[in-house]
Every structure is written in C-alpha cells, then in structure tokens.
C-alpha cells in the first residue's frame, strides 16, 4: 500500500458525494460573508458612534469574537447552548458561529475603510446639500469600499478555509465528506488531494474575483488610489492574525 | 425643505424690495474648541453682491468664520442669518442655507471616484431632482465657463491642481448658489496655477456673485474685494475698503500682518 494512486485521486475529485460537500462549503462561505457583512457593518457603525455605551458594546463584541477560537465558538453553539435549552439545527449552528465570528473581523475592516475617507469628502457633500443617505451611498461608501477590498479579500479567503471547522460539529461540507470518504476507503492521500484541489480552486476563483473588484473600483486616479491604499494594510494584518 | 428654498428663491428675484435683507448677517457669534475661542463675538454683515476678502494670520479664525456660514462648523452662540434664514441648527434651515451657498475648499475635495462630469451632476440630480440630461447640460455650461469642458470625462486625479480647483468651482456653481464661500482656494496650488483659479473667481465676481474669500492673495483682494475683513485671535479687528486697508491700516496688528505678507 506504499503508493499513491492518481486515478483514485481523480475519481475522488469527480465523486458526486464530495462535490455536494463543495457546494455546502460554498454556501456556508457566501452566507457567512453576506451575514457577516451586514452584521459587521452595523457593529462598525456602533463602534464609530459617539455614544460611549454603544461604542463600548461594539468594542466588547469585537474583542470577544476575535479573542476566542472559532472552533470553541462553534462547539459552544452546537453542544453548549442546548444545555441552556437553546437548540439549532446543525447548519444553523455553523452559520451562526461563522457569521458572528466573521462580523467581528469585517467590522474592523469596514471601520478602517470609513476612517480612511477624509473629512473633506463629507464636508464637500454637506456643502453641496447632499442628503445623509446620498452622502453615504455615493460619496463615502464607494471610497471606503475600495479601501476595504484588499483586507476583505483576505478575510473571505480565510473564511472559506475556516468553514472546514464546521466539520467538527458534523456539517457535511467538503472537509467532513472527505473524512467520511477517507474512513470508508482508507485512501487518505487520494481523498485529501481531491479536497485540497477543491480548496485551491475555490480560493483561486475568489482571488480572480477580488482582482476584478479591485480593478473596477480602482478605475479612478491611479496616484491617489495608491496613496489611500497605503492605509489599508492595518486591517489586513489583523485578519491574517486569525489564520 | 422645498418651501424654504422656494421663498428664498422668490426673495432673490424680488431683490430690489428686499435690499435690506443682507446675504449674511452674523451677530455676536462665538465658536469654541475646548478652551480655545476660535470665534470671539463676531458681528458681520455682507450685502447681496458684495465681495469680501477675509484675511489675517493663521489661527485667527478666518476659515472657521466662513465654515460657520454654511454650518460645516456649528457656532456655539450668537445668530447667523443667510439670506434671511436663521441658522438655528434645524435640519430644514441648514439645508436651505446650504442650497444658497456654494463652497470651495483649500484641498478641492472633489470626489476622486467620480469623473469631473459626475462630480458636477451628482448634487443637481440627487438634491434637486434634475434629470441626467439637464444636469449634464448644466455641468457642461459651468465647465465651459471655468474653461475645462474637454476634461469632463477624466477623473480628478488626472488633472492638475488648478484644473481640479476650477472643477470644484464649477461643481459648486451647478447648484446655482447665491453666495460663494472660498476657503483659501489657492493655498494648496503650485504658484503657476494660482492665476487661472483667481481669474475664474474674478469672472464670477464681475457677474455679481456675492463672495466671501479667505485668501492671502492681496493682489486679488485689492482688485476684486469691496471690503477687507481683517481677523486676529477670533475677532474682526478691522474692516475697510481695500485701498484704505492697504494704505492706512488702523490697527497695529494689521500693520505688522501687512508688513509680513507684502514684500
């Protein structure tokens, strides 16, 4: 048995059971990004609020979820909360855990993006009597978003891989289904080669999407974009700390 | 909100009868930043069509003064009326005042992610409900006026400082303001670009626009201003016609200031 069978690896790659796991991984990632962005946006707004209680609550949230492992958070939600009579389905547990965790990281990315937009931009919008909504939607958000893309891309990349932790609470995503195949056939390297290929494909596709986003939102003045982007790596560093 | 702007618009068309309503009236205005008094009992009246140059040493409160007129800064005490509308921190009054005033900033503050044309059409379309075609016509009209219609599709970062500032002037004019506020519009420019911006401002002055300019350009002040307002330590120290101010400054502080900036 001291050999590696490429044909077996290829057959695992095209294994229908594993492919469905890939779909679950994609679904978890997309849902966690969307949910995390919405929640993270709200937390970022609270964090930037002038009310010390709201800002403090947001700061506590971020401190808590970035300061504890996602694995513990998932296990507590899945096995711990039922002890208090709170019970969710497996997939809900995974989503709640991933969203709560991701929101903490995204909140900091969103906040750093907004803080990097100069006060002069808002003042110009006020002076033109733009409404607060138009100011946010057309002036500050697009500029903040452009600055958020690189750290956001990083965060989503690590989230995609972090969904594998949901296997521990028995969500049948890519990792879990690889485990199941492996336990059935004992072709460890072959199964994980297929899984690895899928993770690489997914992260590469996301890289390509991110590059297009950067290109699209960076279409304005090259010089200025570069200067502003220099302030983004702060958030990027904090994301990398999780991985 | 619309009601207020309607009535001020009516005031403007019926200008002769309303001569007594000044464009700007400030009464005992104070502004503090912590312990620092940025504006110290400011009383100032600006008539319609008048061109005021505000000058003074740095930190004297010039910028704060004009930034209070469109409520970019909130004044702490006193009364400010703009075309008869009191700036009392009420949303609808602030909005009415901002519709009447255009502002040009030292650092241009163009929206870097929008083209020159989009910079100019955003406010007319979203705040005035203008159609895209109308807004574009209007923007091109003012871009032509500041002599850069050919740059309309470029992004601000692709333009020189002088061009950017002229776009900023056009952008403000697209809201058809009755008063223009200039906060050191040429201070961030390379020397060779100062002239083109000042020429644009002169043209605007000739057309009868009410203008308040914070500037160190004394040549411009001499040529264009009806009145110079000299500030020091948050106070208006003296006001006079340019000729009188430059030849016979009354205060010691103004004399030393002029000695320092006029070589």
mmCIF file with all atom_site columns, N, CA and C in Angstrom, chain A residues 118 120-121 123-130 132 134 138-139 142-143 146 219-221 224 228, chain B residues 67 70 72 95 98-99 101 103 105 109-114 122-123 126-127 155 157 171 175:
data_model
loop_
_atom_site.group_PDB
_atom_site.id
_atom_site.type_symbol
_atom_site.label_atom_id
_atom_site.label_alt_id
_atom_site.label_comp_id
_atom_site.label_asym_id
_atom_site.label_entity_id
_atom_site.label_seq_id
_atom_site.pdbx_PDB_ins_code
_atom_site.Cartn_x
_atom_site.Cartn_y
_atom_site.Cartn_z
_atom_site.occupancy
_atom_site.B_iso_or_equiv
_atom_site.pdbx_formal_charge
_atom_site.auth_seq_id
_atom_site.auth_comp_id
_atom_site.auth_asym_id
_atom_site.auth_atom_id
_atom_site.pdbx_PDB_model_num
ATOM 1   N N  . UNK A 1 118 ? -11.377 60.912 3.814   1.00 0.00 ? 118 UNK A N  1
ATOM 2   C CA . UNK A 1 118 ? -11.080 62.163 4.515   1.00 0.00 ? 118 UNK A CA 1
ATOM 3   C C  . UNK A 1 118 ? -12.345 62.939 4.873   1.00 0.00 ? 118 UNK A C  1
ATOM 4   N N  . UNK A 1 120 ? -12.870 65.933 4.531   1.00 0.00 ? 120 UNK A N  1
ATOM 5   C CA . UNK A 1 120 ? -13.173 66.889 3.459   1.00 0.00 ? 120 UNK A CA 1
ATOM 6   C C  . UNK A 1 120 ? -14.210 66.368 2.477   1.00 0.00 ? 120 UNK A C  1
ATOM 7   N N  . UNK A 1 121 ? -14.239 65.051 2.272   1.00 0.00 ? 121 UNK A N  1
ATOM 8   C CA . UNK A 1 121 ? -15.219 64.473 1.362   1.00 0.00 ? 121 UNK A CA 1
ATOM 9   C C  . UNK A 1 121 ? -16.636 64.661 1.890   1.00 0.00 ? 121 UNK A C  1
ATOM 10  N N  . UNK A 1 123 ? -17.500 66.944 4.086   1.00 0.00 ? 123 UNK A N  1
ATOM 11  C CA . UNK A 1 123 ? -17.784 68.385 4.104   1.00 0.00 ? 123 UNK A CA 1
ATOM 12  C C  . UNK A 1 123 ? -18.224 68.874 2.730   1.00 0.00 ? 123 UNK A C  1
ATOM 13  N N  . UNK A 1 124 ? -17.546 68.372 1.687   1.00 0.00 ? 124 UNK A N  1
ATOM 14  C CA . UNK A 1 124 ? -17.929 68.778 0.335   1.00 0.00 ? 124 UNK A CA 1
ATOM 15  C C  . UNK A 1 124 ? -19.355 68.330 0.038   1.00 0.00 ? 124 UNK A C  1
ATOM 16  N N  . UNK A 1 125 ? -19.702 67.136 0.499   1.00 0.00 ? 125 UNK A N  1
ATOM 17  C CA . UNK A 1 125 ? -21.053 66.626 0.276   1.00 0.00 ? 125 UNK A CA 1
ATOM 18  C C  . UNK A 1 125 ? -22.084 67.487 1.013   1.00 0.00 ? 125 UNK A C  1
ATOM 19  N N  . UNK A 1 126 ? -21.765 67.860 2.251   1.00 0.00 ? 126 UNK A N  1
ATOM 20  C CA . UNK A 1 126 ? -22.683 68.730 3.007   1.00 0.00 ? 126 UNK A CA 1
ATOM 21  C C  . UNK A 1 126 ? -22.851 70.055 2.291   1.00 0.00 ? 126 UNK A C  1
ATOM 22  N N  . UNK A 1 127 ? -21.713 70.620 1.867   1.00 0.00 ? 127 UNK A N  1
ATOM 23  C CA . UNK A 1 127 ? -21.753 71.937 1.237   1.00 0.00 ? 127 UNK A CA 1
ATOM 24  C C  . UNK A 1 127 ? -22.604 71.900 -0.031  1.00 0.00 ? 127 UNK A C  1
ATOM 25  N N  . UNK A 1 128 ? -22.680 70.728 -0.681  1.00 0.00 ? 128 UNK A N  1
ATOM 26  C CA . UNK A 1 128 ? -23.492 70.600 -1.889  1.00 0.00 ? 128 UNK A CA 1
ATOM 27  C C  . UNK A 1 128 ? -24.941 70.237 -1.551  1.00 0.00 ? 128 UNK A C  1
ATOM 28  N N  . UNK A 1 129 ? -25.278 70.283 -0.278  1.00 0.00 ? 129 UNK A N  1
ATOM 29  C CA . UNK A 1 129 ? -26.577 69.883 0.267   1.00 0.00 ? 129 UNK A CA 1
ATOM 30  C C  . UNK A 1 129 ? -27.025 68.489 -0.172  1.00 0.00 ? 129 UNK A C  1
ATOM 31  N N  . UNK A 1 130 ? -26.088 67.561 -0.234  1.00 0.00 ? 130 UNK A N  1
ATOM 32  C CA . UNK A 1 130 ? -26.464 66.166 -0.445  1.00 0.00 ? 130 UNK A CA 1
ATOM 33  C C  . UNK A 1 130 ? -27.071 65.631 0.847   1.00 0.00 ? 130 UNK A C  1
ATOM 34  N N  . UNK A 1 132 ? -27.904 62.931 3.861   1.00 0.00 ? 132 UNK A N  1
ATOM 35  C CA . UNK A 1 132 ? -27.000 61.982 4.525   1.00 0.00 ? 132 UNK A CA 1
ATOM 36  C C  . UNK A 1 132 ? -26.939 60.636 3.799   1.00 0.00 ? 132 UNK A C  1
ATOM 37  N N  . UNK A 1 134 ? -27.453 60.024 0.500   1.00 0.00 ? 134 UNK A N  1
ATOM 38  C CA . UNK A 1 134 ? -26.685 60.158 -0.750  1.00 0.00 ? 134 UNK A CA 1
ATOM 39  C C  . UNK A 1 134 ? -25.194 60.302 -0.427  1.00 0.00 ? 134 UNK A C  1
ATOM 40  N N  . UNK A 1 138 ? -23.175 57.451 -2.148  1.00 0.00 ? 138 UNK A N  1
ATOM 41  C CA . UNK A 1 138 ? -22.450 57.844 -3.360  1.00 0.00 ? 138 UNK A CA 1
ATOM 42  C C  . UNK A 1 138 ? -21.050 58.388 -3.087  1.00 0.00 ? 138 UNK A C  1
ATOM 43  N N  . UNK A 1 139 ? -20.834 58.909 -1.880  1.00 0.00 ? 139 UNK A N  1
ATOM 44  C CA . UNK A 1 139 ? -19.538 59.555 -1.620  1.00 0.00 ? 139 UNK A CA 1
ATOM 45  C C  . UNK A 1 139 ? -18.646 58.714 -0.701  1.00 0.00 ? 139 UNK A C  1
ATOM 46  N N  . UNK A 1 142 ? -18.505 54.227 -1.537  1.00 0.00 ? 142 UNK A N  1
ATOM 47  C CA . UNK A 1 142 ? -17.659 53.723 -2.625  1.00 0.00 ? 142 UNK A CA 1
ATOM 48  C C  . UNK A 1 142 ? -16.164 53.905 -2.347  1.00 0.00 ? 142 UNK A C  1
ATOM 49  N N  . UNK A 1 143 ? -15.820 55.013 -1.712  1.00 0.00 ? 143 UNK A N  1
ATOM 50  C CA . UNK A 1 143 ? -14.404 55.241 -1.419  1.00 0.00 ? 143 UNK A CA 1
ATOM 51  C C  . UNK A 1 143 ? -13.925 54.308 -0.320  1.00 0.00 ? 143 UNK A C  1
ATOM 52  N N  . UNK A 1 146 ? -13.579 50.698 -1.708  1.00 0.00 ? 146 UNK A N  1
ATOM 53  C CA . UNK A 1 146 ? -12.364 50.469 -2.478  1.00 0.00 ? 146 UNK A CA 1
ATOM 54  C C  . UNK A 1 146 ? -11.187 50.146 -1.550  1.00 0.00 ? 146 UNK A C  1
ATOM 55  N N  . UNK A 1 219 ? -10.659 52.258 -10.662 1.00 0.00 ? 219 UNK A N  1
ATOM 56  C CA . UNK A 1 219 ? -10.520 52.842 -12.003 1.00 0.00 ? 219 UNK A CA 1
ATOM 57  C C  . UNK A 1 219 ? -10.197 54.333 -11.967 1.00 0.00 ? 219 UNK A C  1
ATOM 58  N N  . UNK A 1 220 ? -10.455 54.999 -10.829 1.00 0.00 ? 220 UNK A N  1
ATOM 59  C CA . UNK A 1 220 ? -10.166 56.428 -10.766 1.00 0.00 ? 220 UNK A CA 1
ATOM 60  C C  . UNK A 1 220 ? -8.675  56.657 -10.599 1.00 0.00 ? 220 UNK A C  1
ATOM 61  N N  . UNK A 1 221 ? -8.327  57.888 -10.423 1.00 0.00 ? 221 UNK A N  1
ATOM 62  C CA . UNK A 1 221 ? -6.945  58.365 -10.321 1.00 0.00 ? 221 UNK A CA 1
ATOM 63  C C  . UNK A 1 221 ? -5.962  57.376 -9.720  1.00 0.00 ? 221 UNK A C  1
ATOM 64  N N  . UNK A 1 224 ? -3.735  58.785 -6.584  1.00 0.00 ? 224 UNK A N  1
ATOM 65  C CA . UNK A 1 224 ? -4.452  58.975 -5.335  1.00 0.00 ? 224 UNK A CA 1
ATOM 66  C C  . UNK A 1 224 ? -4.833  57.637 -4.721  1.00 0.00 ? 224 UNK A C  1
ATOM 67  N N  . UNK A 1 228 ? -3.979  56.296 -0.945  1.00 0.00 ? 228 UNK A N  1
ATOM 68  C CA . UNK A 1 228 ? -5.006  55.941 0.031   1.00 0.00 ? 228 UNK A CA 1
ATOM 69  C C  . UNK A 1 228 ? -4.893  54.485 0.446   1.00 0.00 ? 228 UNK A C  1
ATOM 70  N N  . UNK B 2 67  ? -16.724 78.770 7.444   1.00 0.00 ? 67  UNK B N  1
ATOM 71  C CA . UNK B 2 67  ? -17.296 77.426 7.587   1.00 0.00 ? 67  UNK B CA 1
ATOM 72  C C  . UNK B 2 67  ? -18.545 77.414 8.464   1.00 0.00 ? 67  UNK B C  1
ATOM 73  N N  . UNK B 2 70  ? -22.084 78.120 6.285   1.00 0.00 ? 70  UNK B N  1
ATOM 74  C CA . UNK B 2 70  ? -22.919 77.037 5.737   1.00 0.00 ? 70  UNK B CA 1
ATOM 75  C C  . UNK B 2 70  ? -22.990 75.841 6.688   1.00 0.00 ? 70  UNK B C  1
ATOM 76  N N  . UNK B 2 72  ? -20.894 74.023 8.183   1.00 0.00 ? 72  UNK B N  1
ATOM 77  C CA . UNK B 2 72  ? -19.919 72.930 8.180   1.00 0.00 ? 72  UNK B CA 1
ATOM 78  C C  . UNK B 2 72  ? -19.331 72.867 9.587   1.00 0.00 ? 72  UNK B C  1
ATOM 79  N N  . UNK B 2 95  ? -30.393 73.049 5.571   1.00 0.00 ? 95  UNK B N  1
ATOM 80  C CA . UNK B 2 95  ? -30.495 72.636 4.174   1.00 0.00 ? 95  UNK B CA 1
ATOM 81  C C  . UNK B 2 95  ? -30.766 73.835 3.262   1.00 0.00 ? 95  UNK B C  1
ATOM 82  N N  . UNK B 2 98  ? -27.573 75.805 2.920   1.00 0.00 ? 98  UNK B N  1
ATOM 83  C CA . UNK B 2 98  ? -26.576 75.128 2.085   1.00 0.00 ? 98  UNK B CA 1
ATOM 84  C C  . UNK B 2 98  ? -26.952 75.179 0.610   1.00 0.00 ? 98  UNK B C  1
ATOM 85  N N  . UNK B 2 99  ? -28.256 75.229 0.330   1.00 0.00 ? 99  UNK B N  1
ATOM 86  C CA . UNK B 2 99  ? -28.678 75.360 -1.056  1.00 0.00 ? 99  UNK B CA 1
ATOM 87  C C  . UNK B 2 99  ? -28.346 76.740 -1.611  1.00 0.00 ? 99  UNK B C  1
ATOM 88  N N  . UNK B 2 101 ? -25.685 78.497 -0.650  1.00 0.00 ? 101 UNK B N  1
ATOM 89  C CA . UNK B 2 101 ? -24.254 78.772 -0.608  1.00 0.00 ? 101 UNK B CA 1
ATOM 90  C C  . UNK B 2 101 ? -23.470 77.682 -1.332  1.00 0.00 ? 101 UNK B C  1
ATOM 91  N N  . UNK B 2 103 ? -19.439 76.187 -1.780  1.00 0.00 ? 103 UNK B N  1
ATOM 92  C CA . UNK B 2 103 ? -18.171 76.305 -1.066  1.00 0.00 ? 103 UNK B CA 1
ATOM 93  C C  . UNK B 2 103 ? -17.033 75.683 -1.863  1.00 0.00 ? 103 UNK B C  1
ATOM 94  N N  . UNK B 2 105 ? -13.022 74.555 -1.348  1.00 0.00 ? 105 UNK B N  1
ATOM 95  C CA . UNK B 2 105 ? -12.102 74.222 -0.259  1.00 0.00 ? 105 UNK B CA 1
ATOM 96  C C  . UNK B 2 105 ? -10.644 74.348 -0.698  1.00 0.00 ? 105 UNK B C  1
ATOM 97  N N  . UNK B 2 109 ? -11.367 68.819 -2.464  1.00 0.00 ? 109 UNK B N  1
ATOM 98  C CA . UNK B 2 109 ? -12.394 67.866 -2.036  1.00 0.00 ? 109 UNK B CA 1
ATOM 99  C C  . UNK B 2 109 ? -13.305 67.402 -3.160  1.00 0.00 ? 109 UNK B C  1
ATOM 100 N N  . UNK B 2 110 ? -12.737 67.213 -4.329  1.00 0.00 ? 110 UNK B N  1
ATOM 101 C CA . UNK B 2 110 ? -13.517 66.573 -5.396  1.00 0.00 ? 110 UNK B CA 1
ATOM 102 C C  . UNK B 2 110 ? -13.688 65.109 -5.019  1.00 0.00 ? 110 UNK B C  1
ATOM 103 N N  . UNK B 2 111 ? -14.734 64.473 -5.554  1.00 0.00 ? 111 UNK B N  1
ATOM 104 C CA . UNK B 2 111 ? -14.952 63.063 -5.270  1.00 0.00 ? 111 UNK B CA 1
ATOM 105 C C  . UNK B 2 111 ? -14.055 62.262 -6.218  1.00 0.00 ? 111 UNK B C  1
ATOM 106 N N  . UNK B 2 112 ? -13.021 61.597 -5.692  1.00 0.00 ? 112 UNK B N  1
ATOM 107 C CA . UNK B 2 112 ? -11.991 61.016 -6.563  1.00 0.00 ? 112 UNK B CA 1
ATOM 108 C C  . UNK B 2 112 ? -12.473 59.827 -7.389  1.00 0.00 ? 112 UNK B C  1
ATOM 109 N N  . UNK B 2 113 ? -13.581 59.210 -6.961  1.00 0.00 ? 113 UNK B N  1
ATOM 110 C CA . UNK B 2 113 ? -14.060 58.017 -7.661  1.00 0.00 ? 113 UNK B CA 1
ATOM 111 C C  . UNK B 2 113 ? -15.062 58.367 -8.752  1.00 0.00 ? 113 UNK B C  1
ATOM 112 N N  . UNK B 2 114 ? -15.307 59.655 -8.952  1.00 0.00 ? 114 UNK B N  1
ATOM 113 C CA . UNK B 2 114 ? -16.256 60.065 -9.989  1.00 0.00 ? 114 UNK B CA 1
ATOM 114 C C  . UNK B 2 114 ? -15.523 60.921 -11.018 1.00 0.00 ? 114 UNK B C  1
ATOM 115 N N  . UNK B 2 122 ? -23.831 65.178 -9.680  1.00 0.00 ? 122 UNK B N  1
ATOM 116 C CA . UNK B 2 122 ? -24.377 64.434 -8.529  1.00 0.00 ? 122 UNK B CA 1
ATOM 117 C C  . UNK B 2 122 ? -25.383 65.250 -7.719  1.00 0.00 ? 122 UNK B C  1
ATOM 118 N N  . UNK B 2 123 ? -24.976 66.446 -7.283  1.00 0.00 ? 123 UNK B N  1
ATOM 119 C CA . UNK B 2 123 ? -25.865 67.237 -6.431  1.00 0.00 ? 123 UNK B CA 1
ATOM 120 C C  . UNK B 2 123 ? -27.114 67.715 -7.179  1.00 0.00 ? 123 UNK B C  1
ATOM 121 N N  . UNK B 2 126 ? -29.360 64.512 -7.423  1.00 0.00 ? 126 UNK B N  1
ATOM 122 C CA . UNK B 2 126 ? -29.895 63.885 -6.205  1.00 0.00 ? 126 UNK B CA 1
ATOM 123 C C  . UNK B 2 126 ? -30.566 64.887 -5.280  1.00 0.00 ? 126 UNK B C  1
ATOM 124 N N  . UNK B 2 127 ? -30.030 66.112 -5.200  1.00 0.00 ? 127 UNK B N  1
ATOM 125 C CA . UNK B 2 127 ? -30.616 67.071 -4.257  1.00 0.00 ? 127 UNK B CA 1
ATOM 126 C C  . UNK B 2 127 ? -31.667 67.952 -4.921  1.00 0.00 ? 127 UNK B C  1
ATOM 127 N N  . UNK B 2 155 ? -10.926 61.708 -14.516 1.00 0.00 ? 155 UNK B N  1
ATOM 128 C CA . UNK B 2 155 ? -11.066 61.649 -13.068 1.00 0.00 ? 155 UNK B CA 1
ATOM 129 C C  . UNK B 2 155 ? -10.219 62.764 -12.451 1.00 0.00 ? 155 UNK B C  1
ATOM 130 N N  . UNK B 2 157 ? -8.012  62.927 -10.241 1.00 0.00 ? 157 UNK B N  1
ATOM 131 C CA . UNK B 2 157 ? -6.592  62.622 -10.080 1.00 0.00 ? 157 UNK B CA 1
ATOM 132 C C  . UNK B 2 157 ? -5.769  62.803 -11.344 1.00 0.00 ? 157 UNK B C  1
ATOM 133 N N  . UNK B 2 171 ? -18.473 72.737 -9.917  1.00 0.00 ? 171 UNK B N  1
ATOM 134 C CA . UNK B 2 171 ? -19.360 71.830 -9.178  1.00 0.00 ? 171 UNK B CA 1
ATOM 135 C C  . UNK B 2 171 ? -20.259 72.613 -8.223  1.00 0.00 ? 171 UNK B C  1
ATOM 136 N N  . UNK B 2 175 ? -25.111 74.074 -8.419  1.00 0.00 ? 175 UNK B N  1
ATOM 137 C CA . UNK B 2 175 ? -26.262 74.157 -7.508  1.00 0.00 ? 175 UNK B CA 1
ATOM 138 C C  . UNK B 2 175 ? -26.844 75.576 -7.507  1.00 0.00 ? 175 UNK B C  1
#
